[in-house]
Coordinates of C-alpha atoms in Angstrom, one line a residue:
X213 CA 6.3 42.6 21.8
X214 CA 3.3 40.9 20.5
X215 CA 0.4 43.0 19.3
X216 CA -2.9 42.8 17.8
X217 CA -4.0 45.1 14.6
X218 CA -7.6 45.0 14.8
X219 CA -8.7 46.1 11.3
X220 CA -12.5 47.2 11.0
X221 CA -14.9 48.0 9.1
X222 CA -18.7 48.1 7.5
X223 CA -19.2 45.4 4.8
X224 CA -21.8 42.0 3.9
X225 CA -18.3 39.5 3.4
X226 CA -14.8 40.0 4.9
X227 CA -14.3 39.7 1.0
X228 CA -15.5 42.6 0.2
X229 CA -14.0 45.1 2.7
X230 CA -10.4 43.3 2.2
X231 CA -10.3 43.0 -1.7
X232 CA -8.1 46.5 -2.2
X233 CA -5.4 44.3 0.4
X234 CA -6.9 40.3 -0.5
X235 CA -3.5 38.9 0.6
X236 CA -3.9 39.2 4.2
X237 CA -7.4 36.8 4.1
X238 CA -5.4 34.8 5.7
X239 CA -4.0 36.2 8.7
X240 CA -7.7 37.5 9.8
X241 CA -9.6 36.0 12.0
X242 CA -13.3 37.2 11.2
X243 CA -15.9 38.5 14.2
X244 CA -19.0 38.8 13.1
X245 CA -20.4 42.3 14.5
X246 CA -24.3 43.2 13.8
X247 CA -26.6 46.3 14.6
X248 CA -27.5 46.2 18.9
X249 CA -30.4 45.2 19.1
X250 CA -33.3 47.5 21.3
X251 CA -33.0 44.9 24.6
X252 CA -29.6 46.3 24.1
X253 CA -29.6 49.7 23.4
X254 CA -32.2 50.1 26.4
X255 CA -30.0 48.7 28.8
X256 CA -27.7 52.3 27.4
X257 CA -30.3 54.6 29.1
X258 CA -31.0 52.2 32.3
X259 CA -27.2 52.3 33.0
X260 CA -27.4 55.8 32.1
X261 CA -29.9 56.0 34.2
X262 CA -28.6 54.4 37.8
X263 CA -25.5 56.9 36.7
X264 CA -27.2 59.9 36.9
X265 CA -30.5 60.0 39.2
X266 CA -32.4 60.3 35.9
X267 CA -35.1 58.3 34.8
X268 CA -36.9 57.7 30.9
X269 CA -40.4 58.1 30.6
X270 CA -41.6 54.7 27.5
X271 CA -42.0 57.0 25.1
X272 CA -38.8 58.7 25.9
X273 CA -36.5 55.8 25.2
X274 CA -38.6 53.7 23.1
X275 CA -37.8 56.6 20.7
X276 CA -34.4 57.0 21.9
X277 CA -33.6 53.1 20.3
X278 CA -35.9 53.6 17.3
X279 CA -33.9 57.0 15.7
X280 CA -30.6 54.9 16.7
X281 CA -31.1 51.8 14.1
X282 CA -29.1 49.3 16.1
X283 CA -26.4 52.1 16.1
X284 CA -25.2 53.1 19.5
X285 CA -23.0 55.9 18.5
X286 CA -26.6 57.6 18.4
X287 CA -28.0 56.1 21.4
X288 CA -25.4 58.1 23.4
X289 CA -24.7 61.5 21.0
X290 CA -29.4 61.5 21.8
X291 CA -29.7 60.6 25.2
X292 CA -27.0 63.2 26.3
X293 CA -29.1 66.4 24.8
X294 CA -32.0 64.3 25.4
X295 CA -30.6 64.3 29.5
X296 CA -29.8 68.1 29.0
X297 CA -33.3 69.2 27.5
X298 CA -34.9 67.5 30.8
X299 CA -32.2 68.9 33.1
X300 CA -33.3 72.7 31.2
X301 CA -36.8 71.9 32.7
X302 CA -34.7 70.7 36.6
X303 CA -36.4 67.6 36.1
X304 CA -35.4 64.5 36.6
X305 CA -37.3 62.2 33.9
X306 CA -37.0 62.7 30.4
X307 CA -40.5 63.1 28.1
X308 CA -41.1 63.0 24.3
X309 CA -40.8 66.4 23.7
X310 CA -37.0 66.7 25.3
X311 CA -36.2 63.7 22.8
X312 CA -37.6 65.0 19.7
X313 CA -36.6 68.9 21.4
X314 CA -32.3 67.6 21.3
X315 CA -33.0 66.2 17.8
X316 CA -31.4 70.2 16.7
X317 CA -28.8 69.6 18.9
X318 CA -28.1 65.8 18.0
X319 CA -27.5 67.2 14.5
X320 CA -24.7 70.0 15.6
X321 CA -22.5 67.2 16.9
X322 CA -23.0 64.0 14.1
X323 CA -20.0 63.2 12.7
X324 CA -18.7 65.8 10.8
X325 CA -18.0 63.2 7.9
X326 CA -22.0 62.2 8.0
X327 CA -22.3 65.8 7.6
X328 CA -20.4 67.0 4.7
X329 CA -21.9 63.8 3.1
X330 CA -25.3 64.5 3.4
X331 CA -24.9 67.7 2.6
X332 CA -23.2 67.1 -1.0
X333 CA -25.9 64.2 -1.7
X334 CA -28.8 66.9 -1.3
X335 CA -27.2 69.9 -2.9
X336 CA -28.6 72.6 -5.7
X337 CA -29.0 75.1 -6.8
X338 CA -33.0 74.8 -8.1
X339 CA -35.2 75.1 -4.7
X340 CA -37.9 72.7 -6.2
X341 CA -35.2 70.0 -5.8
X342 CA -36.5 66.9 -4.3
X343 CA -32.6 65.8 -3.3
X344 CA -34.2 66.1 0.3
X345 CA -37.5 64.1 0.2
X346 CA -36.2 61.6 -1.5
X347 CA -33.1 60.8 0.1
X348 CA -35.4 60.7 3.5
X349 CA -37.1 58.6 2.1
X350 CA -35.2 56.2 0.6
X351 CA -33.8 56.1 4.9
X352 CA -37.6 55.5 5.6
X353 CA -37.1 52.4 3.2
X354 CA -34.0 51.4 4.5
X355 CA -34.6 51.3 8.2
X356 CA -38.3 49.7 7.1
X357 CA -37.1 47.1 4.5
X358 CA -37.4 43.3 5.8
X359 CA -33.8 42.7 4.5
X360 CA -31.0 43.1 6.8
X361 CA -28.1 44.6 5.3
X362 CA -31.0 47.3 4.5
X363 CA -31.5 47.0 1.0
X364 CA -34.7 47.8 -0.6
X365 CA -36.5 48.4 -3.9
X366 CA -36.9 51.4 -5.5
X367 CA -41.2 50.7 -5.0
X368 CA -40.3 50.3 -1.7
X369 CA -40.0 54.6 -1.9
X370 CA -43.7 55.6 -3.1
X371 CA -45.1 55.3 -0.2
X372 CA -43.0 57.4 2.8
X373 CA -42.0 60.0 -0.4
X374 CA -46.3 59.8 -1.3
X375 CA -46.2 60.9 2.7
X376 CA -43.1 63.5 2.6
X377 CA -45.0 65.2 -0.4
X378 CA -48.0 65.5 0.7
X379 CA -49.2 63.1 -2.8
X380 CA -50.3 60.2 -3.8
X381 CA -49.2 60.4 -6.6
X382 CA -45.3 59.2 -7.0
X383 CA -44.2 56.9 -9.4
X384 CA -41.2 55.7 -9.5
X385 CA -40.3 58.2 -12.5
X386 CA -40.4 60.8 -10.2
X387 CA -36.9 59.4 -8.7
X388 CA -35.8 57.2 -10.8
X389 CA -33.2 59.6 -12.0
X390 CA -31.5 61.5 -7.8
X391 CA -31.0 57.8 -6.9
X392 CA -28.9 57.3 -9.7
X393 CA -27.4 60.4 -9.2
X394 CA -26.6 59.0 -5.1
X395 CA -24.8 56.0 -6.9
X396 CA -22.1 58.5 -8.4
X397 CA -19.5 60.3 -6.6
X398 CA -20.6 63.7 -7.2
X399 CA -22.8 63.2 -4.5
X400 CA -21.5 60.9 -2.3
X401 CA -22.3 57.7 -3.7
X402 CA -25.0 57.8 -0.9
X403 CA -25.8 54.6 -1.9
X404 CA -24.7 51.5 -3.3
X405 CA -26.9 49.7 -6.3
X406 CA -26.4 46.1 -6.6
X407 CA -28.4 44.0 -9.0
X408 CA -29.4 44.6 -13.0
X409 CA -31.0 47.0 -14.5
X410 CA -34.8 46.8 -13.4
X411 CA -34.7 44.9 -10.3
X412 CA -31.8 47.1 -9.1
X413 CA -31.4 46.4 -5.1
X414 CA -29.9 50.1 -2.6
X415 CA -28.6 50.3 0.6
X416 CA -26.8 53.1 2.1
X417 CA -23.8 53.5 1.3
X418 CA -22.7 54.2 4.9
X419 CA -25.3 52.7 8.1
X420 CA -24.1 56.2 10.2
X421 CA -26.5 57.9 7.8
X422 CA -29.5 57.5 8.2
X423 CA -30.2 58.5 11.5
X424 CA -28.5 61.7 11.1
X425 CA -31.2 61.8 8.8
X426 CA -33.8 61.1 10.2
X427 CA -32.9 64.3 13.5
X428 CA -32.0 66.9 10.5
X429 CA -36.1 65.8 8.9
X430 CA -37.0 66.0 12.7
X431 CA -34.8 69.8 13.5
X432 CA -36.4 71.3 10.7
X433 CA -39.8 70.6 10.6
X434 CA -40.4 68.4 7.5
X435 CA -41.3 65.3 9.7
X436 CA -42.0 64.9 13.6
X437 CA -40.0 62.0 15.4
X438 CA -44.3 60.5 15.5
X439 CA -44.0 60.3 12.0
X440 CA -40.9 58.7 11.5
X441 CA -41.7 56.3 14.0
X442 CA -44.7 55.3 11.7
X443 CA -42.5 55.0 8.6
X444 CA -40.1 53.1 9.9
X445 CA -42.5 50.4 12.0
X446 CA -41.9 47.5 9.8
X447 CA -38.3 46.8 11.4
X448 CA -38.0 45.4 14.3
X449 CA -34.5 44.5 15.8
X450 CA -34.9 43.6 18.9

């Protein structure tokens, strides 16, 4: 019986993806699947409206798409809980506040491995540790990066971290040690580091993590959804 095996993964190149099994390279047909565009994610919500007989307010659908970061998994997850919040109000129009309230439930139903990666990355016995805030700033830097693969530089973290901490004096030395640890096995690695010393660039090892970090920040009251939209506004997925 004829059969087809589909190898799925996240990587810059097919060589990187199959580096441990290079001999299968000649048998693989490469199909690049980029992140979905904002218009495509909107179509998911549009189809849901037709099936449910409900309507997403423009601000609500924009927030869902922005938080999804091009990943349809999160569009479905956030959309589901937003609809439920709306239904609890006995309404058929999903509004911005429904989406905002949905994040606490969406976080609990996110992929368990993502939850575990996040908790391991931010764990610390010290109450004043900044791992959580710095990882959130990294997510903002990655999501607002012009680089299509989400690469960012340490300097890109300064502005979002200042806003998250309510400071004006953050410098690279404030978080350099934390970023090095994020690249180690003990905390993940949650980040990948490329380049040479003093010219390193970073990106998240798992692209599902930044949207989870954003939802968790909103659910725990660290930032509201409007602030996150502003911090990630430079990137356009359309």
